[in-house]
Amino acid sequence: MKIAVFPGSFDPITLGHQDIVSRGLPLFDKIIVAVGKNANKQYMFSLDQRLEWIQQTFSDEPKIEVDAYSGLTVNYCRDNGADFILRGLRNPADFEFEKAVAQTNRKLNHQLETVFLLTSSGLSSISSSIVRDVLRHGGDYTQFVPTAVRVP
Ligand code: ADP
């Protein structure tokens, strides 16, 4: 069974994330969208809120699981039988960062392959941090996020 983990903060999930997961579906038998818990990071939304939005976004897709984890992504993959990490690439900065992470992960676990999907045109400018900025200043964030993400 080909299992991929799509790790991230998803603070909040955006149309960019949704696109990468949807396009990854034909490649894998199962994709686990895994929210990493990092004690040193300040999040805008609680873990429960972020998980709920992801679950609602993919509620019609049986091949997608949603989970939270802490610690090394490679260990989470091993514990869940995943041989693949799925990531998205938006720009050269993503590439440089992702290259270092993927090469390190492969040193930690030689079985693990990171699969990159290029952002779809029109979605490359979307990031969770920009969505948070728009939200903080009262802008229309709804055009950047799945319909499940609504902030009262
Ligand atoms: P992290 O905190 O690990 O960067 P994010 O939630 O910001 O987590 O992103 C998770 C993954 O989604 C990363 O691989 C990132 O490159 C990808 N991603 C985020 N936004 C987009 C987008 N607009 N298009 C394609 N991939 C994206």
Coordinates of C-alpha atoms and ligand atoms in Angstrom, one line a residue:
M1 CA 0.0 0.0 0.0
K2 CA 1.4 3.4 -1.0
I3 CA 1.0 5.8 1.9
A4 CA 2.0 9.4 1.8
V5 CA 2.2 11.9 4.6
F6 CA 1.5 15.5 3.8
P7 CA 3.0 17.4 6.8
G8 CA 2.4 21.0 7.6
S9 CA 1.1 23.6 10.0
F10 CA -2.1 24.3 8.1
D11 CA -2.6 27.6 10.0
P12 CA -5.1 27.6 8.3
I13 CA -5.5 25.2 5.4
T14 CA -5.6 27.1 2.1
L15 CA -6.6 26.3 -1.5
G16 CA -2.9 25.7 -2.2
H17 CA -2.8 22.8 0.3
Q18 CA -6.1 21.5 -0.9
D19 CA -4.9 21.5 -4.5
I20 CA -1.7 19.6 -3.6
V21 CA -3.6 16.9 -1.7
S22 CA -6.2 16.5 -4.4
R23 CA -3.6 16.1 -7.1
G24 CA -1.6 13.7 -5.0
L25 CA -4.6 11.3 -4.6
P26 CA -4.1 9.4 -7.9
L27 CA -0.5 8.8 -6.9
F28 CA -1.1 7.1 -3.6
D29 CA -3.5 4.6 -1.9
K30 CA -3.7 6.8 1.2
I31 CA -2.7 10.4 2.1
I32 CA -2.4 11.3 5.7
V33 CA -2.7 15.1 6.2
A34 CA -0.6 15.5 9.3
V35 CA -0.5 18.6 11.4
G36 CA 2.9 19.0 13.0
K37 CA 2.8 20.2 16.7
N38 CA 5.8 22.5 17.3
A39 CA 6.0 23.8 20.9
N40 CA 8.2 26.7 19.7
K41 CA 5.7 28.0 17.2
Q42 CA 2.9 30.5 17.8
Y43 CA -0.2 29.5 15.9
M44 CA -3.2 31.7 15.1
F45 CA -5.7 28.8 15.3
S46 CA -5.8 26.0 17.8
L47 CA -4.8 22.5 16.8
D48 CA -8.5 21.3 17.1
Q49 CA -9.7 24.1 14.9
R50 CA -7.0 23.4 12.2
L51 CA -7.8 19.7 12.3
E52 CA -11.6 20.3 12.0
W53 CA -11.2 22.5 9.0
I54 CA -9.0 19.9 7.3
Q55 CA -11.4 17.1 8.1
Q56 CA -14.4 19.0 6.8
T57 CA -12.5 19.9 3.6
F58 CA -11.7 16.3 2.8
S59 CA -14.8 14.7 4.3
D60 CA -15.9 13.1 1.0
E61 CA -12.6 11.5 0.3
P62 CA -12.1 8.1 2.0
K63 CA -8.4 7.9 0.9
I64 CA -7.5 10.9 3.1
E65 CA -6.8 10.7 6.8
V66 CA -6.2 13.7 9.1
D67 CA -4.0 13.5 12.1
A68 CA -1.7 15.5 14.4
Y69 CA 1.9 14.5 15.4
S70 CA 4.9 15.8 17.3
G71 CA 8.5 14.9 16.9
L72 CA 10.3 14.0 13.7
T73 CA 8.3 13.6 10.5
V74 CA 10.4 10.6 9.6
N75 CA 9.4 8.8 12.8
Y76 CA 5.8 9.6 12.2
C77 CA 6.1 8.2 8.7
R78 CA 7.7 5.0 10.0
D79 CA 5.1 4.5 12.7
N80 CA 2.3 4.9 10.1
G81 CA 3.8 2.7 7.3
A82 CA 4.3 5.7 5.0
D83 CA 7.2 5.5 2.4
F84 CA 6.4 8.9 0.9
I85 CA 6.2 12.5 2.0
L86 CA 4.2 14.8 -0.1
R87 CA 5.1 18.5 -0.4
G88 CA 4.2 21.4 -2.6
L89 CA 6.6 23.8 -4.3
R90 CA 5.7 27.4 -5.0
N91 CA 9.0 29.2 -5.7
P92 CA 12.8 29.1 -5.5
A93 CA 12.7 29.7 -1.7
D94 CA 10.4 26.7 -1.2
F95 CA 12.8 24.7 -3.4
E96 CA 15.9 25.5 -1.4
F97 CA 14.2 24.9 1.9
E98 CA 12.5 21.7 0.8
K99 CA 15.6 20.3 -0.8
A100 CA 17.5 20.5 2.6
V101 CA 14.6 19.0 4.5
A102 CA 14.1 16.2 2.0
Q103 CA 17.8 15.3 1.8
T104 CA 18.0 15.3 5.6
N105 CA 14.9 13.1 5.9
R106 CA 16.4 10.7 3.4
K107 CA 19.6 10.4 5.5
L108 CA 17.4 9.7 8.5
N109 CA 15.4 7.0 6.7
H110 CA 16.7 5.7 3.3
Q111 CA 13.3 4.2 2.5
L112 CA 11.6 7.6 2.5
E113 CA 11.0 9.4 -0.8
T114 CA 9.7 13.0 -0.8
V115 CA 7.4 13.7 -3.8
F116 CA 7.0 17.3 -4.9
L117 CA 4.1 18.7 -6.8
L118 CA 4.4 22.1 -8.4
T119 CA 1.8 24.6 -7.3
S120 CA -1.1 25.2 -9.8
S121 CA -1.0 28.5 -11.7
G122 CA -3.1 31.0 -9.8
L123 CA -2.5 29.4 -6.4
S124 CA 1.3 30.0 -6.1
S125 CA 0.8 33.3 -4.3
I126 CA -1.4 31.7 -1.6
S127 CA 0.3 31.0 1.8
S128 CA -1.2 30.5 5.3
S129 CA 0.8 33.5 6.5
I130 CA -0.7 35.9 3.9
V131 CA -4.1 34.5 4.7
R132 CA -3.5 35.3 8.4
D133 CA -2.4 38.8 7.5
V134 CA -5.6 39.4 5.4
L135 CA -7.7 38.0 8.3
R136 CA -6.0 40.2 10.9
H137 CA -6.8 43.3 8.9
G138 CA -10.4 42.4 8.0
G139 CA -9.9 41.5 4.3
D140 CA -11.8 38.9 2.3
Y141 CA -9.8 35.8 3.1
T142 CA -12.5 33.5 1.8
Q143 CA -11.2 33.5 -1.8
F144 CA -7.9 31.8 -0.6
V145 CA -9.3 29.0 1.6
P146 CA -11.6 26.0 1.3
T147 CA -15.3 26.7 2.1
A148 CA -14.9 24.9 5.5
V149 CA -12.6 27.6 6.7
R150 CA -14.8 30.4 8.1
V151 CA -13.8 32.7 11.0
P152 CA -16.7 34.1 12.9
Ligands
ADP1 P1 5.0 24.3 6.9 O1 4.8 25.0 8.2 O2 5.6 22.9 7.0 O3 5.7 25.1 5.8 P2 2.6 24.8 5.5 O4 1.2 24.5 6.1 O5 2.9 26.2 5.4 O6 3.6 24.0 6.4 O7 2.7 24.1 4.1 C1 2.7 22.7 4.0 C2 3.0 22.3 2.5 O8 2.1 22.9 1.6 C3 4.4 22.8 2.1 O9 5.0 21.8 1.2 C4 4.1 24.0 1.2 O10 5.1 24.2 0.2 C5 2.8 23.6 0.6 N1 2.0 24.7 0.1 C6 1.6 25.7 0.9 N2 0.9 26.6 0.1 C7 1.0 26.2 -1.2 C8 0.5 26.6 -2.5 N3 -0.2 27.8 -2.6 N4 0.8 25.9 -3.5 C9 1.4 24.7 -3.4 N5 1.9 24.2 -2.3 C10 1.7 24.9 -1.2

